[in-house]
Amino acid sequence: MMENFGIRIKDIIDILLVATVMYQLYRIVSRSGTGAIFKGVLAFIVLWVLISQVLQMRLMGAILDKFTDFGLFVLIIIFQDEIKRFLISLGSNRTFRFIAKIFNSKDTSELNDSVITSLVLACMNMAKSYTGALIVIEQEIKLGNYIETGEVLDADISTRLVENIFFKNTPLHDGAMIISGNRIRAAGCILPISQNQDIPKSFGLRHRAALGISQETDAKVIVVSEERGKISFASNGTIETNITPEKLQELLIGSMHRKKKGKKR
């Protein structure tokens, strides 16, 4: 019956794939604050298709065709960060992660119970003393480029060591600590700052950096506010503020358990 209307199964699949890609792109650009530009690009594409393909206006269509050829390079420049995030999100998809693990079977992104306890206690103590902290926990996407911006430590995780690193006026307290494979890989690291215009103005540099790294990678990020003495948790480009130590433990344990369930499937 579909064949009578000129619609084939592969055409439906094609439309669904395009819709999925456009939706994922929109989600990524909306987090970075460039959603309005993205909507403008979509409006231009619709106008171009309408004039060139539907109405077949040759002169106007030819002008828009030239704009389209030139605009492709402009869009690559404007959305270079968003394109990077899209490719990262594609690479972190469960199917592609499975393919990657064929070549690298070692998984170091899970936190053990003792590490989670140490981190929660450290964050609770730092929140009470109004000590600012920014802790990044590596997941599937490796953070080697960010580790290189700080002081490489490769140390065991303990509550006292975490607190000492972020103690006020110490050389490494302003940067981010990166954890990988249940070890502190580096401290004093520099992270990308989120450019999303919708971020509350009350957010400081640590919160913006937490959002930035969670937008560009699949890392989990803990923030302790120096001004308010509150704990926040960022992942997948979103941040949950003013959480309790118990909630932080649930989030860390929950992400670990979800990952194990994904493996069993």
PDB file of N, CA and C in Angstrom, residues 212-256:
ATOM      1  N   GLY A 212      30.764  22.644  31.860  1.00  0.00           N
ATOM      2  CA  GLY A 212      31.538  22.594  30.619  1.00  0.00           C
ATOM      3  C   GLY A 212      32.101  21.211  30.341  1.00  0.00           C
ATOM      4  N   ILE A 213      32.735  20.598  31.347  1.00  0.00           N
ATOM      5  CA  ILE A 213      33.332  19.274  31.128  1.00  0.00           C
ATOM      6  C   ILE A 213      32.248  18.200  30.991  1.00  0.00           C
ATOM      7  N   SER A 214      31.096  18.398  31.655  1.00  0.00           N
ATOM      8  CA  SER A 214      30.017  17.409  31.533  1.00  0.00           C
ATOM      9  C   SER A 214      29.289  17.527  30.203  1.00  0.00           C
ATOM     10  N   GLN A 215      29.406  18.697  29.545  1.00  0.00           N
ATOM     11  CA  GLN A 215      28.841  18.862  28.205  1.00  0.00           C
ATOM     12  C   GLN A 215      29.743  18.234  27.151  1.00  0.00           C
ATOM     13  N   GLU A 216      31.035  18.323  27.354  1.00  0.00           N
ATOM     14  CA  GLU A 216      31.987  17.848  26.350  1.00  0.00           C
ATOM     15  C   GLU A 216      32.348  16.369  26.522  1.00  0.00           C
ATOM     16  N   THR A 217      32.137  15.823  27.727  1.00  0.00           N
ATOM     17  CA  THR A 217      32.451  14.422  27.982  1.00  0.00           C
ATOM     18  C   THR A 217      31.327  13.799  28.800  1.00  0.00           C
ATOM     19  N   ASP A 218      31.488  12.508  29.109  1.00  0.00           N
ATOM     20  CA  ASP A 218      30.501  11.823  29.952  1.00  0.00           C
ATOM     21  C   ASP A 218      30.940  11.756  31.405  1.00  0.00           C
ATOM     22  N   ALA A 219      31.870  12.627  31.799  1.00  0.00           N
ATOM     23  CA  ALA A 219      32.398  12.626  33.164  1.00  0.00           C
ATOM     24  C   ALA A 219      31.327  13.017  34.180  1.00  0.00           C
ATOM     25  N   LYS A 220      31.477  12.498  35.402  1.00  0.00           N
ATOM     26  CA  LYS A 220      30.670  12.914  36.545  1.00  0.00           C
ATOM     27  C   LYS A 220      31.483  13.924  37.343  1.00  0.00           C
ATOM     28  N   VAL A 221      30.844  15.005  37.788  1.00  0.00           N
ATOM     29  CA  VAL A 221      31.588  16.086  38.426  1.00  0.00           C
ATOM     30  C   VAL A 221      30.947  16.477  39.754  1.00  0.00           C
ATOM     31  N   ILE A 222      31.772  16.591  40.777  1.00  0.00           N
ATOM     32  CA  ILE A 222      31.320  17.048  42.095  1.00  0.00           C
ATOM     33  C   ILE A 222      31.869  18.454  42.322  1.00  0.00           C
ATOM     34  N   VAL A 223      30.998  19.349  42.779  1.00  0.00           N
ATOM     35  CA  VAL A 223      31.394  20.722  43.079  1.00  0.00           C
ATOM     36  C   VAL A 223      31.040  21.031  44.525  1.00  0.00           C
ATOM     37  N   VAL A 224      31.986  21.608  45.251  1.00  0.00           N
ATOM     38  CA  VAL A 224      31.719  22.126  46.589  1.00  0.00           C
ATOM     39  C   VAL A 224      31.888  23.641  46.524  1.00  0.00           C
ATOM     40  N   SER A 225      30.828  24.361  46.862  1.00  0.00           N
ATOM     41  CA  SER A 225      30.849  25.817  46.764  1.00  0.00           C
ATOM     42  C   SER A 225      31.601  26.431  47.943  1.00  0.00           C
ATOM     43  N   GLU A 226      32.529  27.295  47.622  1.00  0.00           N
ATOM     44  CA  GLU A 226      33.303  27.990  48.654  1.00  0.00           C
ATOM     45  C   GLU A 226      32.477  29.083  49.317  1.00  0.00           C
ATOM     46  N   GLU A 227      31.540  29.683  48.574  1.00  0.00           N
ATOM     47  CA  GLU A 227      30.727  30.776  49.105  1.00  0.00           C
ATOM     48  C   GLU A 227      29.556  30.279  49.952  1.00  0.00           C
ATOM     49  N   ARG A 228      28.896  29.195  49.488  1.00  0.00           N
ATOM     50  CA  ARG A 228      27.672  28.739  50.167  1.00  0.00           C
ATOM     51  C   ARG A 228      27.855  27.452  50.964  1.00  0.00           C
ATOM     52  N   GLY A 229      28.981  26.776  50.779  1.00  0.00           N
ATOM     53  CA  GLY A 229      29.199  25.537  51.506  1.00  0.00           C
ATOM     54  C   GLY A 229      28.231  24.441  51.104  1.00  0.00           C
ATOM     55  N   LYS A 230      27.831  24.432  49.828  1.00  0.00           N
ATOM     56  CA  LYS A 230      26.880  23.446  49.316  1.00  0.00           C
ATOM     57  C   LYS A 230      27.554  22.528  48.302  1.00  0.00           C
ATOM     58  N   ILE A 231      26.995  21.322  48.163  1.00  0.00           N
ATOM     59  CA  ILE A 231      27.531  20.331  47.227  1.00  0.00           C
ATOM     60  C   ILE A 231      26.627  20.257  46.000  1.00  0.00           C
ATOM     61  N   SER A 232      27.236  20.178  44.809  1.00  0.00           N
ATOM     62  CA  SER A 232      26.493  20.020  43.555  1.00  0.00           C
ATOM     63  C   SER A 232      27.081  18.848  42.780  1.00  0.00           C
ATOM     64  N   PHE A 233      26.265  18.315  41.853  1.00  0.00           N
ATOM     65  CA  PHE A 233      26.686  17.155  41.059  1.00  0.00           C
ATOM     66  C   PHE A 233      26.275  17.383  39.613  1.00  0.00           C
ATOM     67  N   ALA A 234      27.233  17.326  38.695  1.00  0.00           N
ATOM     68  CA  ALA A 234      26.965  17.589  37.277  1.00  0.00           C
ATOM     69  C   ALA A 234      27.237  16.348  36.440  1.00  0.00           C
ATOM     70  N   SER A 235      26.368  16.116  35.449  1.00  0.00           N
ATOM     71  CA  SER A 235      26.564  15.042  34.480  1.00  0.00           C
ATOM     72  C   SER A 235      25.663  15.301  33.286  1.00  0.00           C
ATOM     73  N   ASN A 236      26.137  14.897  32.111  1.00  0.00           N
ATOM     74  CA  ASN A 236      25.354  15.030  30.869  1.00  0.00           C
ATOM     75  C   ASN A 236      24.863  16.453  30.627  1.00  0.00           C
ATOM     76  N   GLY A 237      25.678  17.442  30.982  1.00  0.00           N
ATOM     77  CA  GLY A 237      25.330  18.830  30.710  1.00  0.00           C
ATOM     78  C   GLY A 237      24.302  19.431  31.643  1.00  0.00           C
ATOM     79  N   THR A 238      23.960  18.740  32.722  1.00  0.00           N
ATOM     80  CA  THR A 238      23.018  19.271  33.717  1.00  0.00           C
ATOM     81  C   THR A 238      23.672  19.226  35.093  1.00  0.00           C
ATOM     82  N   ILE A 239      23.164  20.038  36.004  1.00  0.00           N
ATOM     83  CA  ILE A 239      23.751  20.090  37.341  1.00  0.00           C
ATOM     84  C   ILE A 239      22.651  20.096  38.385  1.00  0.00           C
ATOM     85  N   GLU A 240      22.853  19.320  39.422  1.00  0.00           N
ATOM     86  CA  GLU A 240      21.929  19.254  40.551  1.00  0.00           C
ATOM     87  C   GLU A 240      22.611  19.918  41.740  1.00  0.00           C
ATOM     88  N   THR A 241      22.009  20.963  42.263  1.00  0.00           N
ATOM     89  CA  THR A 241      22.644  21.767  43.301  1.00  0.00           C
ATOM     90  C   THR A 241      22.073  21.442  44.683  1.00  0.00           C
ATOM     91  N   ASN A 242      22.821  21.885  45.704  1.00  0.00           N
ATOM     92  CA  ASN A 242      22.385  21.784  47.109  1.00  0.00           C
ATOM     93  C   ASN A 242      21.979  20.361  47.496  1.00  0.00           C
ATOM     94  N   ILE A 243      22.819  19.400  47.167  1.00  0.00           N
ATOM     95  CA  ILE A 243      22.508  18.015  47.517  1.00  0.00           C
ATOM     96  C   ILE A 243      23.186  17.659  48.840  1.00  0.00           C
ATOM     97  N   THR A 244      22.623  16.712  49.524  1.00  0.00           N
ATOM     98  CA  THR A 244      23.181  16.257  50.794  1.00  0.00           C
ATOM     99  C   THR A 244      24.279  15.226  50.528  1.00  0.00           C
ATOM    100  N   PRO A 245      25.140  14.969  51.531  1.00  0.00           N
ATOM    101  CA  PRO A 245      26.144  13.907  51.360  1.00  0.00           C
ATOM    102  C   PRO A 245      25.510  12.555  51.052  1.00  0.00           C
ATOM    103  N   GLU A 246      24.341  12.286  51.656  1.00  0.00           N
ATOM    104  CA  GLU A 246      23.648  11.025  51.386  1.00  0.00           C
ATOM    105  C   GLU A 246      23.214  10.948  49.931  1.00  0.00           C
ATOM    106  N   LYS A 247      22.715  12.073  49.402  1.00  0.00           N
ATOM    107  CA  LYS A 247      22.305  12.114  48.001  1.00  0.00           C
ATOM    108  C   LYS A 247      23.504  11.951  47.079  1.00  0.00           C
ATOM    109  N   LEU A 248      24.619  12.563  47.441  1.00  0.00           N
ATOM    110  CA  LEU A 248      25.835  12.424  46.642  1.00  0.00           C
ATOM    111  C   LEU A 248      26.266  10.960  46.581  1.00  0.00           C
ATOM    112  N   GLN A 249      26.214  10.269  47.707  1.00  0.00           N
ATOM    113  CA  GLN A 249      26.569   8.853  47.727  1.00  0.00           C
ATOM    114  C   GLN A 249      25.628   8.043  46.844  1.00  0.00           C
ATOM    115  N   GLU A 250      24.335   8.380  46.880  1.00  0.00           N
ATOM    116  CA  GLU A 250      23.364   7.683  46.038  1.00  0.00           C
ATOM    117  C   GLU A 250      23.665   7.899  44.556  1.00  0.00           C
ATOM    118  N   LEU A 251      24.030   9.130  44.193  1.00  0.00           N
ATOM    119  CA  LEU A 251      24.334   9.436  42.796  1.00  0.00           C
ATOM    120  C   LEU A 251      25.574   8.683  42.321  1.00  0.00           C
ATOM    121  N   LEU A 252      26.590   8.633  43.167  1.00  0.00           N
ATOM    122  CA  LEU A 252      27.822   7.932  42.788  1.00  0.00           C
ATOM    123  C   LEU A 252      27.597   6.428  42.706  1.00  0.00           C
ATOM    124  N   ILE A 253      26.898   5.878  43.678  1.00  0.00           N
ATOM    125  CA  ILE A 253      26.605   4.444  43.658  1.00  0.00           C
ATOM    126  C   ILE A 253      25.644   4.115  42.523  1.00  0.00           C
ATOM    127  N   GLY A 254      24.644   4.987  42.305  1.00  0.00           N
ATOM    128  CA  GLY A 254      23.667   4.756  41.245  1.00  0.00           C
ATOM    129  C   GLY A 254      24.294   4.722  39.877  1.00  0.00           C
ATOM    130  N   SER A 255      25.224   5.634  39.583  1.00  0.00           N
ATOM    131  CA  SER A 255      25.879   5.644  38.274  1.00  0.00           C
ATOM    132  C   SER A 255      26.724   4.397  38.082  1.00  0.00           C
ATOM    133  N   MET A 256      27.311   3.894  39.165  1.00  0.00           N
ATOM    134  CA  MET A 256      28.121   2.685  39.078  1.00  0.00           C
ATOM    135  C   MET A 256      27.237   1.467  38.811  1.00  0.00           C
TER     136      MET A 256
END
